[in-house]
Amino acid sequence: MTALARGENRPAPADQLTITVNCSAPVDVSALLLGSNGKVRSDADFVFFNQPTGPGVTYRHGRGAGDVVDVRTSALPADVERVVVTASLDGSGPRTFAGANSLLATIGSDAGTLTFPMTGLSTETAVVCVEIYRRAGAWKVRAVGQGYDNGLAGIATAFGVDIDAEPAQPAPAPPQPAYSQPPQQPPYPPVAQPYSPPPAGSHPPASGYPMPAAPPPMSAPQQGALPMQSDLFNPSFAEATGVGIQKQGGKMIKVAVNGETMARAGSMVAYQGDLNFQALGSGGIGRAIQQRLTGEGVPLMKVTGRGDLFVASNASDVHTIDLDGSDGLTINGANVLAFDSSLRYDVKRVQGAAGYASNAGLFNCVFTGRGRIAITTHGTPVVLNVDQPTYADPQAAVAWSSSLQTGIKRNDSFGLGRLMGRSTGEGITLSFSGRGFVIVQPSELPPGGFIGGTGGGQQAGQSGGLFGGVLG
């Protein structure tokens, strides 16, 4: 780890840089992508909590630790010469950085770490911490530590960001920068001008940043604060990208509909675009009869049109499985959330399970064909590779490869001890053999109830099949 002094520069230690800004006071961290004129090319080059991504640059909220700016130099546009990382007081703490005990920038990478502690600050409310800049085809890092008296708005304006100022009113004289200079360094230039980096290997004076413009009139007295901020604006909460069925976090599915898709009836939590919803019951008269007899099925709706559909089921964990047509997926209907219309499903008896209630049920849905299916589990599951005899609690088994052979194994003998209530609690398990996988959830509570509710869809909560109540 190498500590930098104000004005010192070093070669960028790697292509991927992680700049973390830690301060004893609450600060807003931002980054600006600058062209050869020292200005942003457009407002899209201002990366901060309310616009967390730019070409080659990403902002991440620290969630109690220092906020982070990730920079990948190889992904920066050719006309971007510099990336400056800034910190500004958010107005909820001290009024100036003189009241902050510490301000530290850390430039981390796989190849090494640079640190820059900023000291001697006084009336500043915003500081340019570090910059990453091009020099002779290579990237370098400079410790800056220069400040402004007019907060984040002052920094944005100084680097050419249009912050939609209110109608002009009589303005005070332009504020002077309030940064602290190291000894034997010339004063900050009195007029705004583009920055010209010094020759390679030299330690230039901390100068060259455009003079801050007069701050725009603010309707609120708070300095350096933009209208709204929240960790909800972190990229991790943004909409998922991609076509078809995609995970949206861990509890929701996003379907980019371009034609039609199938989803569990009532699972829609939001949608955008032009979508139409058609109830299909269990998917046709034949399946409706099967569901009536077996208690198993999926109450479906067909969604058509163009747009984004968001579906969920009682905040259950969601997962996606891609079928390539070589094997099917056996699953309880209550665990089906959405699937491509290219997939086919039927209701079939679970081999060897006659007379036993389970999460798998006496009857289950079997999906075949090529396409993607989204399923739910109660908690984070484990996927067991069946390369040896495998057993699962009937209430925890969610789905498995249709090519597997299933059966029932008794673990408790039926005798006086069991009649008196002495049991391991694991009297019956489902057995699996063959080649494939089994998905097991960390819960023994079947959909719709503890014992009887093994069926899916509209029959959930009733008997798990013709013989589903044997253990009830």
mmCIF file of C-alpha atoms in Angstrom, residues 142-388:
data_model
loop_
_atom_site.group_PDB
_atom_site.id
_atom_site.type_symbol
_atom_site.label_atom_id
_atom_site.label_comp_id
_atom_site.label_asym_id
_atom_site.label_seq_id
_atom_site.Cartn_x
_atom_site.Cartn_y
_atom_site.Cartn_z
ATOM 1 C CA ARG A 142 -3.087 11.894 -9.389
ATOM 2 C CA ALA A 143 -3.871 12.930 -5.828
ATOM 3 C CA VAL A 144 -5.667 16.292 -6.080
ATOM 4 C CA GLY A 145 -7.366 17.362 -2.837
ATOM 5 C CA GLN A 146 -8.686 20.692 -4.145
ATOM 6 C CA GLY A 147 -11.893 22.159 -2.762
ATOM 7 C CA TYR A 148 -14.873 24.348 -3.509
ATOM 8 C CA ASP A 149 -17.071 26.391 -1.220
ATOM 9 C CA ASN A 150 -20.357 25.733 -3.029
ATOM 10 C CA GLY A 151 -20.835 21.993 -2.709
ATOM 11 C CA LEU A 152 -21.795 19.435 -5.304
ATOM 12 C CA ALA A 153 -23.593 22.047 -7.394
ATOM 13 C CA GLY A 154 -20.372 24.024 -7.628
ATOM 14 C CA ILE A 155 -18.364 21.032 -8.794
ATOM 15 C CA ALA A 156 -20.984 20.076 -11.363
ATOM 16 C CA THR A 157 -21.167 23.599 -12.744
ATOM 17 C CA ALA A 158 -17.383 23.975 -12.832
ATOM 18 C CA PHE A 159 -17.060 20.916 -15.047
ATOM 19 C CA GLY A 160 -19.863 21.864 -17.439
ATOM 20 C CA VAL A 161 -22.877 19.961 -16.048
ATOM 21 C CA ASP A 162 -26.226 21.690 -16.632
ATOM 22 C CA ILE A 163 -27.917 21.544 -13.240
ATOM 23 C CA ASP A 164 -31.061 23.371 -14.460
ATOM 24 C CA ALA A 165 -30.521 26.549 -12.521
ATOM 25 C CA GLU A 166 -33.562 28.590 -11.528
ATOM 26 C CA PRO A 167 -34.159 31.984 -13.209
ATOM 27 C CA ALA A 168 -31.206 34.285 -12.708
ATOM 28 C CA GLN A 169 -31.229 36.626 -9.722
ATOM 29 C CA PRO A 170 -28.602 39.083 -8.509
ATOM 30 C CA ALA A 171 -25.676 36.859 -7.690
ATOM 31 C CA PRO A 172 -22.739 37.425 -5.350
ATOM 32 C CA ALA A 173 -19.208 37.592 -6.654
ATOM 33 C CA PRO A 174 -17.866 34.217 -7.797
ATOM 34 C CA PRO A 175 -16.542 32.345 -4.766
ATOM 35 C CA GLN A 176 -12.835 31.666 -4.611
ATOM 36 C CA PRO A 177 -11.580 28.096 -4.204
ATOM 37 C CA ALA A 178 -10.710 27.305 -0.630
ATOM 38 C CA TYR A 179 -8.331 24.414 -0.985
ATOM 39 C CA SER A 180 -5.025 24.326 0.857
ATOM 40 C CA GLN A 181 -1.816 24.458 -1.160
ATOM 41 C CA PRO A 182 1.362 22.589 -0.185
ATOM 42 C CA PRO A 183 4.454 24.748 0.514
ATOM 43 C CA GLN A 184 6.331 26.371 -2.390
ATOM 44 C CA GLN A 185 3.416 25.902 -4.801
ATOM 45 C CA PRO A 186 2.050 28.750 -6.906
ATOM 46 C CA PRO A 187 -1.464 30.041 -6.095
ATOM 47 C CA TYR A 188 -4.539 28.658 -7.861
ATOM 48 C CA PRO A 189 -5.155 30.356 -11.262
ATOM 49 C CA PRO A 190 -7.541 33.319 -10.894
ATOM 50 C CA VAL A 191 -9.521 32.494 -14.038
ATOM 51 C CA ALA A 192 -11.141 29.326 -15.350
ATOM 52 C CA GLN A 193 -9.043 27.435 -17.886
ATOM 53 C CA PRO A 194 -8.672 23.841 -19.146
ATOM 54 C CA TYR A 195 -6.158 21.732 -17.257
ATOM 55 C CA SER A 196 -2.873 20.778 -18.971
ATOM 56 C CA PRO A 197 -1.261 17.789 -17.227
ATOM 57 C CA PRO A 198 2.478 18.232 -16.511
ATOM 58 C CA PRO A 199 5.237 16.169 -18.151
ATOM 59 C CA ALA A 200 5.471 12.534 -17.113
ATOM 60 C CA GLY A 201 7.421 11.939 -13.909
ATOM 61 C CA SER A 202 6.989 15.407 -12.476
ATOM 62 C CA HIS A 203 5.018 16.393 -9.387
ATOM 63 C CA PRO A 204 2.923 19.329 -10.560
ATOM 64 C CA PRO A 205 1.335 21.973 -8.392
ATOM 65 C CA ALA A 206 -2.262 21.162 -7.440
ATOM 66 C CA SER A 207 -3.801 23.467 -9.992
ATOM 67 C CA GLY A 208 -5.544 23.493 -13.314
ATOM 68 C CA TYR A 209 -9.151 22.910 -12.351
ATOM 69 C CA PRO A 210 -11.729 25.325 -13.706
ATOM 70 C CA MET A 211 -12.859 28.018 -11.335
ATOM 71 C CA PRO A 212 -16.260 27.252 -9.831
ATOM 72 C CA ALA A 213 -19.100 29.280 -11.262
ATOM 73 C CA ALA A 214 -21.434 31.241 -9.042
ATOM 74 C CA PRO A 215 -23.780 28.795 -7.338
ATOM 75 C CA PRO A 216 -27.334 28.800 -8.673
ATOM 76 C CA PRO A 217 -30.003 30.228 -6.356
ATOM 77 C CA MET A 218 -31.272 27.464 -4.129
ATOM 78 C CA SER A 219 -34.775 27.308 -2.698
ATOM 79 C CA ALA A 220 -33.520 25.338 0.296
ATOM 80 C CA PRO A 221 -30.690 26.360 2.601
ATOM 81 C CA GLN A 222 -29.016 22.967 2.428
ATOM 82 C CA GLN A 223 -25.657 23.084 0.613
ATOM 83 C CA GLY A 224 -24.408 20.346 -1.681
ATOM 84 C CA ALA A 225 -27.594 18.287 -1.666
ATOM 85 C CA LEU A 226 -29.583 17.213 -4.707
ATOM 86 C CA PRO A 227 -33.377 16.775 -4.480
ATOM 87 C CA MET A 228 -33.513 13.076 -3.560
ATOM 88 C CA GLN A 229 -31.143 10.261 -2.731
ATOM 89 C CA SER A 230 -31.467 6.697 -1.501
ATOM 90 C CA ASP A 231 -29.681 3.370 -1.620
ATOM 91 C CA LEU A 232 -32.674 2.299 -3.743
ATOM 92 C CA PHE A 233 -30.993 4.124 -6.645
ATOM 93 C CA ASN A 234 -28.131 1.612 -6.466
ATOM 94 C CA PRO A 235 -27.769 -0.365 -9.744
ATOM 95 C CA SER A 236 -28.613 -3.560 -7.849
ATOM 96 C CA PHE A 237 -32.246 -2.363 -7.696
ATOM 97 C CA ALA A 238 -32.442 -1.462 -11.386
ATOM 98 C CA GLU A 239 -34.489 -3.469 -13.872
ATOM 99 C CA ALA A 240 -32.901 -6.672 -15.144
ATOM 100 C CA THR A 241 -31.843 -6.687 -18.788
ATOM 101 C CA GLY A 242 -32.092 -9.388 -21.417
ATOM 102 C CA VAL A 243 -34.792 -11.095 -23.421
ATOM 103 C CA GLY A 244 -37.403 -13.513 -22.162
ATOM 104 C CA ILE A 245 -37.500 -14.677 -18.537
ATOM 105 C CA GLN A 246 -34.866 -13.127 -16.246
ATOM 106 C CA LYS A 247 -34.395 -13.026 -12.481
ATOM 107 C CA GLN A 248 -35.171 -9.622 -10.931
ATOM 108 C CA GLY A 249 -33.314 -9.923 -7.670
ATOM 109 C CA GLY A 250 -34.020 -13.027 -5.616
ATOM 110 C CA LYS A 251 -37.800 -12.776 -5.186
ATOM 111 C CA MET A 252 -39.147 -11.627 -8.543
ATOM 112 C CA ILE A 253 -39.062 -12.526 -12.218
ATOM 113 C CA LYS A 254 -38.996 -10.071 -15.123
ATOM 114 C CA VAL A 255 -40.344 -11.304 -18.451
ATOM 115 C CA ALA A 256 -39.516 -9.246 -21.540
ATOM 116 C CA VAL A 257 -42.657 -10.170 -23.466
ATOM 117 C CA ASN A 258 -42.465 -10.035 -27.254
ATOM 118 C CA GLY A 259 -45.337 -12.224 -28.344
ATOM 119 C CA GLU A 260 -46.635 -14.388 -25.512
ATOM 120 C CA THR A 261 -45.623 -16.058 -22.265
ATOM 121 C CA MET A 262 -47.354 -18.176 -19.631
ATOM 122 C CA ALA A 263 -47.498 -17.196 -15.957
ATOM 123 C CA ARG A 264 -49.292 -18.226 -12.798
ATOM 124 C CA ALA A 265 -52.650 -16.483 -12.554
ATOM 125 C CA GLY A 266 -52.520 -13.589 -10.095
ATOM 126 C CA SER A 267 -48.709 -13.457 -9.961
ATOM 127 C CA MET A 268 -48.343 -10.096 -11.752
ATOM 128 C CA VAL A 269 -46.953 -7.372 -9.472
ATOM 129 C CA ALA A 270 -46.186 -4.765 -12.185
ATOM 130 C CA TYR A 271 -45.859 -4.360 -15.924
ATOM 131 C CA GLN A 272 -44.826 -1.770 -18.498
ATOM 132 C CA GLY A 273 -45.820 -1.509 -22.118
ATOM 133 C CA ASP A 274 -48.796 -2.899 -24.030
ATOM 134 C CA LEU A 275 -49.677 -6.258 -22.473
ATOM 135 C CA ASN A 276 -52.919 -8.248 -22.445
ATOM 136 C CA PHE A 277 -53.876 -10.892 -19.880
ATOM 137 C CA GLN A 278 -56.080 -13.919 -20.581
ATOM 138 C CA ALA A 279 -57.072 -16.439 -17.896
ATOM 139 C CA LEU A 280 -56.566 -20.046 -18.973
ATOM 140 C CA GLY A 281 -57.530 -21.949 -15.832
ATOM 141 C CA SER A 282 -55.276 -24.992 -15.767
ATOM 142 C CA GLY A 283 -54.508 -24.847 -19.465
ATOM 143 C CA GLY A 284 -57.394 -26.528 -21.282
ATOM 144 C CA ILE A 285 -60.327 -28.845 -20.612
ATOM 145 C CA GLY A 286 -58.155 -31.950 -20.366
ATOM 146 C CA ARG A 287 -55.916 -30.440 -17.718
ATOM 147 C CA ALA A 288 -58.927 -29.029 -15.885
ATOM 148 C CA ILE A 289 -60.261 -32.574 -15.557
ATOM 149 C CA GLN A 290 -56.843 -33.802 -14.424
ATOM 150 C CA GLN A 291 -56.631 -31.080 -11.821
ATOM 151 C CA ARG A 292 -60.106 -31.921 -10.546
ATOM 152 C CA LEU A 293 -59.122 -35.568 -10.107
ATOM 153 C CA THR A 294 -55.558 -35.141 -8.865
ATOM 154 C CA GLY A 295 -55.492 -31.795 -7.089
ATOM 155 C CA GLU A 296 -52.497 -30.918 -9.246
ATOM 156 C CA GLY A 297 -52.086 -28.249 -11.906
ATOM 157 C CA VAL A 298 -51.115 -24.647 -12.567
ATOM 158 C CA PRO A 299 -53.800 -21.944 -12.768
ATOM 159 C CA LEU A 300 -52.469 -20.046 -15.786
ATOM 160 C CA MET A 301 -52.781 -16.741 -17.535
ATOM 161 C CA LYS A 302 -51.467 -16.068 -21.010
ATOM 162 C CA VAL A 303 -49.732 -12.707 -21.382
ATOM 163 C CA THR A 304 -49.448 -11.302 -24.906
ATOM 164 C CA GLY A 305 -48.095 -8.108 -26.458
ATOM 165 C CA ARG A 306 -44.872 -6.169 -26.055
ATOM 166 C CA GLY A 307 -43.596 -4.976 -22.718
ATOM 167 C CA ASP A 308 -42.023 -5.967 -19.408
ATOM 168 C CA LEU A 309 -43.925 -8.187 -16.976
ATOM 169 C CA PHE A 310 -42.923 -8.580 -13.317
ATOM 170 C CA VAL A 311 -44.242 -11.632 -11.419
ATOM 171 C CA ALA A 312 -43.710 -12.966 -7.893
ATOM 172 C CA SER A 313 -45.315 -15.338 -5.377
ATOM 173 C CA ASN A 314 -45.497 -14.306 -1.720
ATOM 174 C CA ALA A 315 -41.837 -13.192 -1.656
ATOM 175 C CA SER A 316 -40.680 -16.779 -2.311
ATOM 176 C CA ASP A 317 -37.188 -17.267 -3.718
ATOM 177 C CA VAL A 318 -37.177 -17.539 -7.508
ATOM 178 C CA HIS A 319 -34.962 -19.530 -9.866
ATOM 179 C CA THR A 320 -34.834 -20.188 -13.602
ATOM 180 C CA ILE A 321 -34.196 -23.512 -15.361
ATOM 181 C CA ASP A 322 -33.468 -23.950 -19.066
ATOM 182 C CA LEU A 323 -34.739 -27.151 -20.681
ATOM 183 C CA ASP A 324 -32.939 -28.303 -23.848
ATOM 184 C CA GLY A 325 -35.407 -31.035 -24.789
ATOM 185 C CA SER A 326 -33.235 -33.947 -23.674
ATOM 186 C CA ASP A 327 -34.950 -34.419 -20.297
ATOM 187 C CA GLY A 328 -38.082 -33.184 -18.577
ATOM 188 C CA LEU A 329 -38.635 -31.425 -15.263
ATOM 189 C CA THR A 330 -40.994 -32.909 -12.674
ATOM 190 C CA ILE A 331 -42.284 -30.216 -10.320
ATOM 191 C CA ASN A 332 -45.150 -29.451 -8.010
ATOM 192 C CA GLY A 333 -47.591 -27.100 -9.719
ATOM 193 C CA ALA A 334 -47.546 -24.703 -6.765
ATOM 194 C CA ASN A 335 -43.834 -24.044 -7.419
ATOM 195 C CA VAL A 336 -44.346 -22.967 -11.049
ATOM 196 C CA LEU A 337 -44.250 -19.184 -11.563
ATOM 197 C CA ALA A 338 -43.814 -18.614 -15.321
ATOM 198 C CA PHE A 339 -42.607 -20.466 -18.401
ATOM 199 C CA ASP A 340 -42.039 -20.031 -22.117
ATOM 200 C CA SER A 341 -45.016 -20.960 -24.259
ATOM 201 C CA SER A 342 -42.702 -23.324 -26.190
ATOM 202 C CA LEU A 343 -42.714 -25.723 -23.219
ATOM 203 C CA ARG A 344 -45.373 -28.427 -22.813
ATOM 204 C CA TYR A 345 -46.614 -29.796 -19.528
ATOM 205 C CA ASP A 346 -48.770 -32.669 -18.379
ATOM 206 C CA VAL A 347 -49.913 -34.056 -15.024
ATOM 207 C CA LYS A 348 -48.458 -37.468 -14.205
ATOM 208 C CA ARG A 349 -48.344 -39.824 -11.232
ATOM 209 C CA VAL A 350 -45.134 -39.801 -9.181
ATOM 210 C CA GLN A 351 -43.575 -43.267 -9.510
ATOM 211 C CA GLY A 352 -43.589 -45.278 -6.292
ATOM 212 C CA ALA A 353 -45.421 -42.591 -4.313
ATOM 213 C CA ALA A 354 -48.942 -44.004 -4.418
ATOM 214 C CA GLY A 355 -50.747 -43.318 -1.171
ATOM 215 C CA TYR A 356 -48.267 -40.772 0.206
ATOM 216 C CA ALA A 357 -48.659 -37.016 0.525
ATOM 217 C CA SER A 358 -45.610 -34.913 -0.222
ATOM 218 C CA ASN A 359 -44.553 -31.555 -1.564
ATOM 219 C CA ALA A 360 -44.073 -33.464 -4.789
ATOM 220 C CA GLY A 361 -47.595 -34.794 -4.386
ATOM 221 C CA LEU A 362 -49.019 -38.070 -5.641
ATOM 222 C CA PHE A 363 -49.332 -36.291 -8.998
ATOM 223 C CA ASN A 364 -46.934 -33.699 -10.366
ATOM 224 C CA CYS A 365 -46.506 -31.457 -13.400
ATOM 225 C CA VAL A 366 -43.967 -32.682 -15.944
ATOM 226 C CA PHE A 367 -42.520 -30.048 -18.296
ATOM 227 C CA THR A 368 -40.842 -31.044 -21.554
ATOM 228 C CA GLY A 369 -39.485 -29.327 -24.666
ATOM 229 C CA ARG A 370 -37.077 -26.446 -25.124
ATOM 230 C CA GLY A 371 -37.464 -23.223 -23.165
ATOM 231 C CA ARG A 372 -37.113 -21.553 -19.776
ATOM 232 C CA ILE A 373 -39.214 -22.031 -16.663
ATOM 233 C CA ALA A 374 -39.205 -19.912 -13.495
ATOM 234 C CA ILE A 375 -39.869 -21.755 -10.250
ATOM 235 C CA THR A 376 -40.190 -20.795 -6.566
ATOM 236 C CA THR A 377 -38.772 -22.289 -3.375
ATOM 237 C CA HIS A 378 -39.304 -21.567 0.297
ATOM 238 C CA GLY A 379 -35.736 -20.466 1.061
ATOM 239 C CA THR A 380 -32.468 -21.050 -0.756
ATOM 240 C CA PRO A 381 -32.415 -24.637 -2.083
ATOM 241 C CA VAL A 382 -29.683 -27.178 -2.633
ATOM 242 C CA VAL A 383 -29.367 -29.010 -5.951
ATOM 243 C CA LEU A 384 -28.282 -32.613 -5.431
ATOM 244 C CA ASN A 385 -26.521 -34.432 -8.248
ATOM 245 C CA VAL A 386 -27.914 -37.987 -8.232
ATOM 246 C CA ASP A 387 -24.721 -39.962 -8.756
ATOM 247 C CA GLN A 388 -25.487 -42.325 -5.860
#
